[in-house]
PDB file of C-alpha atoms in Angstrom:
ATOM      1  CA  ASP S   1     -14.623   9.725 -29.154  1.00 66.00           C
ATOM      2  CA  ARG S   2     -16.017   6.198 -29.153  1.00 76.00           C
ATOM      3  CA  MET S   3     -18.200   4.612 -26.494  1.00 84.00           C
ATOM      4  CA  ARG S   4     -16.302   2.060 -24.420  1.00 87.00           C
ATOM      5  CA  LEU S   5     -17.609  -1.448 -23.803  1.00 89.00           C
ATOM      6  CA  GLY S   6     -18.035  -0.723 -20.106  1.00 91.00           C
ATOM      7  CA  GLU S   7     -20.056   2.405 -20.856  1.00 92.00           C
ATOM      8  CA  LEU S   8     -22.196   0.511 -23.371  1.00 93.00           C
ATOM      9  CA  ARG S   9     -22.780  -2.187 -20.776  1.00 93.00           C
ATOM     10  CA  LEU S  10     -23.937   0.470 -18.271  1.00 93.00           C
ATOM     11  CA  VAL S  11     -26.336   1.952 -20.842  1.00 95.00           C
ATOM     12  CA  TRP S  12     -27.785  -1.500 -21.505  1.00 96.00           C
ATOM     13  CA  LEU S  13     -28.200  -2.112 -17.779  1.00 95.00           C
ATOM     14  CA  GLN S  14     -29.969   1.227 -17.323  1.00 96.00           C
ATOM     15  CA  ARG S  15     -32.318   0.419 -20.202  1.00 97.00           C
ATOM     16  CA  GLY S  16     -32.995  -3.057 -18.838  1.00 96.00           C
ATOM     17  CA  GLU S  17     -31.460  -4.716 -21.895  1.00 96.00           C
ATOM     18  CA  THR S  18     -30.244  -7.706 -19.911  1.00 95.00           C
ATOM     19  CA  ALA S  19     -30.055  -9.988 -22.967  1.00 96.00           C
ATOM     20  CA  ARG S  20     -27.374  -7.734 -24.471  1.00 95.00           C
ATOM     21  CA  VAL S  21     -25.477  -7.600 -21.180  1.00 94.00           C
ATOM     22  CA  LYS S  22     -25.557 -11.387 -20.911  1.00 94.00           C
ATOM     23  CA  GLU S  23     -24.397 -11.746 -24.502  1.00 95.00           C
ATOM     24  CA  LEU S  24     -21.433  -9.442 -23.842  1.00 93.00           C
ATOM     25  CA  GLU S  25     -20.556 -11.345 -20.683  1.00 92.00           C
ATOM     26  CA  GLU S  26     -20.711 -14.667 -22.548  1.00 92.00           C
ATOM     27  CA  LEU S  27     -18.477 -13.317 -25.289  1.00 91.00           C
ATOM     28  CA  LEU S  28     -15.954 -12.124 -22.711  1.00 91.00           C
ATOM     29  CA  LYS S  29     -16.054 -15.453 -20.890  1.00 90.00           C
ATOM     30  CA  GLY S  30     -15.342 -17.157 -24.202  1.00 89.00           C
ATOM     31  CA  GLY S  31     -12.003 -15.392 -24.292  1.00 89.00           C
ATOM     32  CA  VAL S  32     -10.504 -12.269 -25.749  1.00 89.00           C
ATOM     33  CA  PRO S  33      -7.709 -12.596 -28.327  1.00 89.00           C
ATOM     34  CA  SER S  34      -4.392 -11.614 -26.814  1.00 88.00           C
ATOM     35  CA  SER S  35      -3.893  -8.868 -29.401  1.00 89.00           C
ATOM     36  CA  TRP S  36      -7.072  -7.145 -28.143  1.00 89.00           C
ATOM     37  CA  ARG S  37      -6.958  -8.128 -24.474  1.00 88.00           C
ATOM     38  CA  SER S  38      -5.359  -5.026 -22.947  1.00 85.00           C
ATOM     39  CA  ARG S  39      -7.721  -2.657 -24.737  1.00 86.00           C
ATOM     40  CA  VAL S  40     -10.843  -4.729 -24.147  1.00 89.00           C
ATOM     41  CA  TRP S  41     -10.238  -5.183 -20.417  1.00 88.00           C
ATOM     42  CA  THR S  42      -9.444  -1.513 -19.810  1.00 87.00           C
ATOM     43  CA  ASP S  43     -12.619  -0.598 -21.720  1.00 87.00           C
ATOM     44  CA  VAL S  44     -14.796  -3.089 -19.851  1.00 89.00           C
ATOM     45  CA  ALA S  45     -13.377  -2.032 -16.484  1.00 87.00           C
ATOM     46  CA  LEU S  46     -13.720   1.640 -17.490  1.00 87.00           C
ATOM     47  CA  SER S  47     -10.137   2.210 -16.399  1.00 84.00           C
ATOM     48  CA  SER S  48      -9.453   3.560 -19.891  1.00 75.00           C
ATOM     49  CA  ARG S  49     -11.413   6.665 -18.821  1.00 79.00           C
ATOM     50  CA  LEU S  50      -8.738   7.445 -16.252  1.00 81.00           C
ATOM     51  CA  GLN S  51      -5.619   6.630 -18.233  1.00 78.00           C
ATOM     52  CA  GLY S  52      -5.560   9.953 -20.026  1.00 78.00           C
ATOM     53  CA  GLN S  53      -5.731  11.844 -16.743  1.00 86.00           C
ATOM     54  CA  PHE S  54      -2.377  10.600 -15.484  1.00 87.00           C
ATOM     55  CA  SER S  55       1.128  10.802 -16.863  1.00 87.00           C
ATOM     56  CA  ASP S  56       3.743   8.082 -17.184  1.00 86.00           C
ATOM     57  CA  GLU S  57       5.534   9.708 -14.242  1.00 91.00           C
ATOM     58  CA  ASP S  58       2.448   9.154 -12.071  1.00 91.00           C
ATOM     59  CA  TYR S  59       2.478   5.470 -12.998  1.00 86.00           C
ATOM     60  CA  LEU S  60       6.189   5.153 -12.245  1.00 90.00           C
ATOM     61  CA  ALA S  61       5.672   6.856  -8.878  1.00 92.00           C
ATOM     62  CA  LEU S  62       2.980   4.290  -7.993  1.00 88.00           C
ATOM     63  CA  LEU S  63       5.296   1.457  -8.993  1.00 86.00           C
ATOM     64  CA  GLU S  64       8.035   2.867  -6.792  1.00 89.00           C
ATOM     65  CA  ARG S  65       5.693   3.103  -3.811  1.00 87.00           C
ATOM     66  CA  GLY S  66       4.635  -0.487  -4.371  1.00 83.00           C
ATOM     67  CA  ASN S  67       8.229  -1.655  -4.631  1.00 81.00           C
ATOM     68  CA  ARG S  68       8.959  -0.142  -1.224  1.00 80.00           C
ATOM     69  CA  LEU S  69       6.264  -2.388   0.250  1.00 79.00           C
ATOM     70  CA  ASN S  70       8.112  -5.462  -0.984  1.00 77.00           C
ATOM     71  CA  SER S  71      10.751  -6.388   1.552  1.00 80.00           C
ATOM     72  CA  CYS S  72      12.460  -9.374   3.117  1.00 81.00           C
ATOM     73  CA  ALA S  73       9.812  -9.242   5.845  1.00 81.00           C
ATOM     74  CA  THR S  74       6.894  -9.495   3.421  1.00 80.00           C
ATOM     75  CA  GLU S  75       8.608 -12.295   1.524  1.00 81.00           C
ATOM     76  CA  GLN S  76       9.149 -14.176   4.779  1.00 83.00           C
ATOM     77  CA  LEU S  77       5.519 -13.623   5.707  1.00 83.00           C
ATOM     78  CA  GLN S  78       4.432 -15.103   2.372  1.00 80.00           C
ATOM     79  CA  GLU S  79       6.599 -18.155   3.006  1.00 83.00           C
ATOM     80  CA  ASP S  80       5.251 -18.514   6.533  1.00 83.00           C
ATOM     81  CA  VAL S  81       1.646 -18.301   5.350  1.00 81.00           C
ATOM     82  CA  THR S  82       2.325 -20.884   2.660  1.00 77.00           C
ATOM     83  CA  GLU S  83       3.904 -23.215   5.192  1.00 80.00           C
ATOM     84  CA  ALA S  84       1.125 -22.648   7.733  1.00 77.00           C
ATOM     85  CA  GLY S  85      -1.356 -23.744   5.101  1.00 70.00           C
ATOM     86  CA  THR S  86       0.144 -27.219   5.238  1.00 72.00           C
ATOM     87  CA  TRP S  87      -0.244 -27.584   9.017  1.00 73.00           C
ATOM     88  CA  GLU S  88      -3.940 -28.373   8.993  1.00 69.00           C
ATOM     89  CA  PRO S  89      -5.370 -30.637   6.369  1.00 67.00           C
ATOM     90  CA  SER S  90      -8.309 -29.189   4.489  1.00 67.00           C
ATOM     91  CA  THR S  91     -11.437 -31.168   3.779  1.00 72.00           C
ATOM     92  CA  ASP S  92     -11.067 -29.874   0.212  1.00 76.00           C
ATOM     93  CA  PRO S  93      -7.509 -30.472  -1.079  1.00 75.00           C
ATOM     94  CA  ALA S  94      -8.211 -28.392  -4.186  1.00 80.00           C
ATOM     95  CA  LEU S  95      -8.765 -25.364  -1.945  1.00 75.00           C
ATOM     96  CA  GLY S  96      -5.254 -25.660  -0.527  1.00 73.00           C
ATOM     97  CA  ILE S  97      -3.767 -26.077  -3.987  1.00 79.00           C
ATOM     98  CA  ARG S  98      -5.571 -22.975  -5.281  1.00 80.00           C
ATOM     99  CA  HIS S  99      -4.402 -21.055  -2.227  1.00 74.00           C
ATOM    100  CA  LEU S 100      -0.779 -22.024  -2.821  1.00 76.00           C
ATOM    101  CA  HIS S 101      -1.006 -21.094  -6.499  1.00 80.00           C
ATOM    102  CA  ARG S 102      -2.399 -17.655  -5.630  1.00 78.00           C
ATOM    103  CA  LEU S 103       0.359 -17.054  -3.098  1.00 72.00           C
ATOM    104  CA  ARG S 104       3.042 -18.096  -5.552  1.00 77.00           C
ATOM    105  CA  ALA S 105       1.530 -15.951  -8.299  1.00 77.00           C
ATOM    106  CA  ALA S 106       1.412 -12.959  -5.942  1.00 70.00           C
ATOM    107  CA  ARG S 107       5.160 -13.004  -5.593  1.00 63.00           C
TER     108      ARG S 107
END
């Protein structure tokens, strides 16, 4: 079994090898090719450790629970929050724009 990027990062941190940690972080900030992205991010986040412990049925059950949380009421609340954000002008217009983008993306 291979060592994951997240585990390697932890080893480097424990050894005080901060230059290696910074180099890894800079590489990640530079972007991960889309063909590698899902594997790299699960390795870095160490979530790949847990994936083998759960079945596809477990994942589908979590999705179903999440879907039950989405309702007309939560959608209306999202719309209300978005509208309320326009009531008071911000001193930083970019903040309001980022907020609206996050709300829209969360849908």
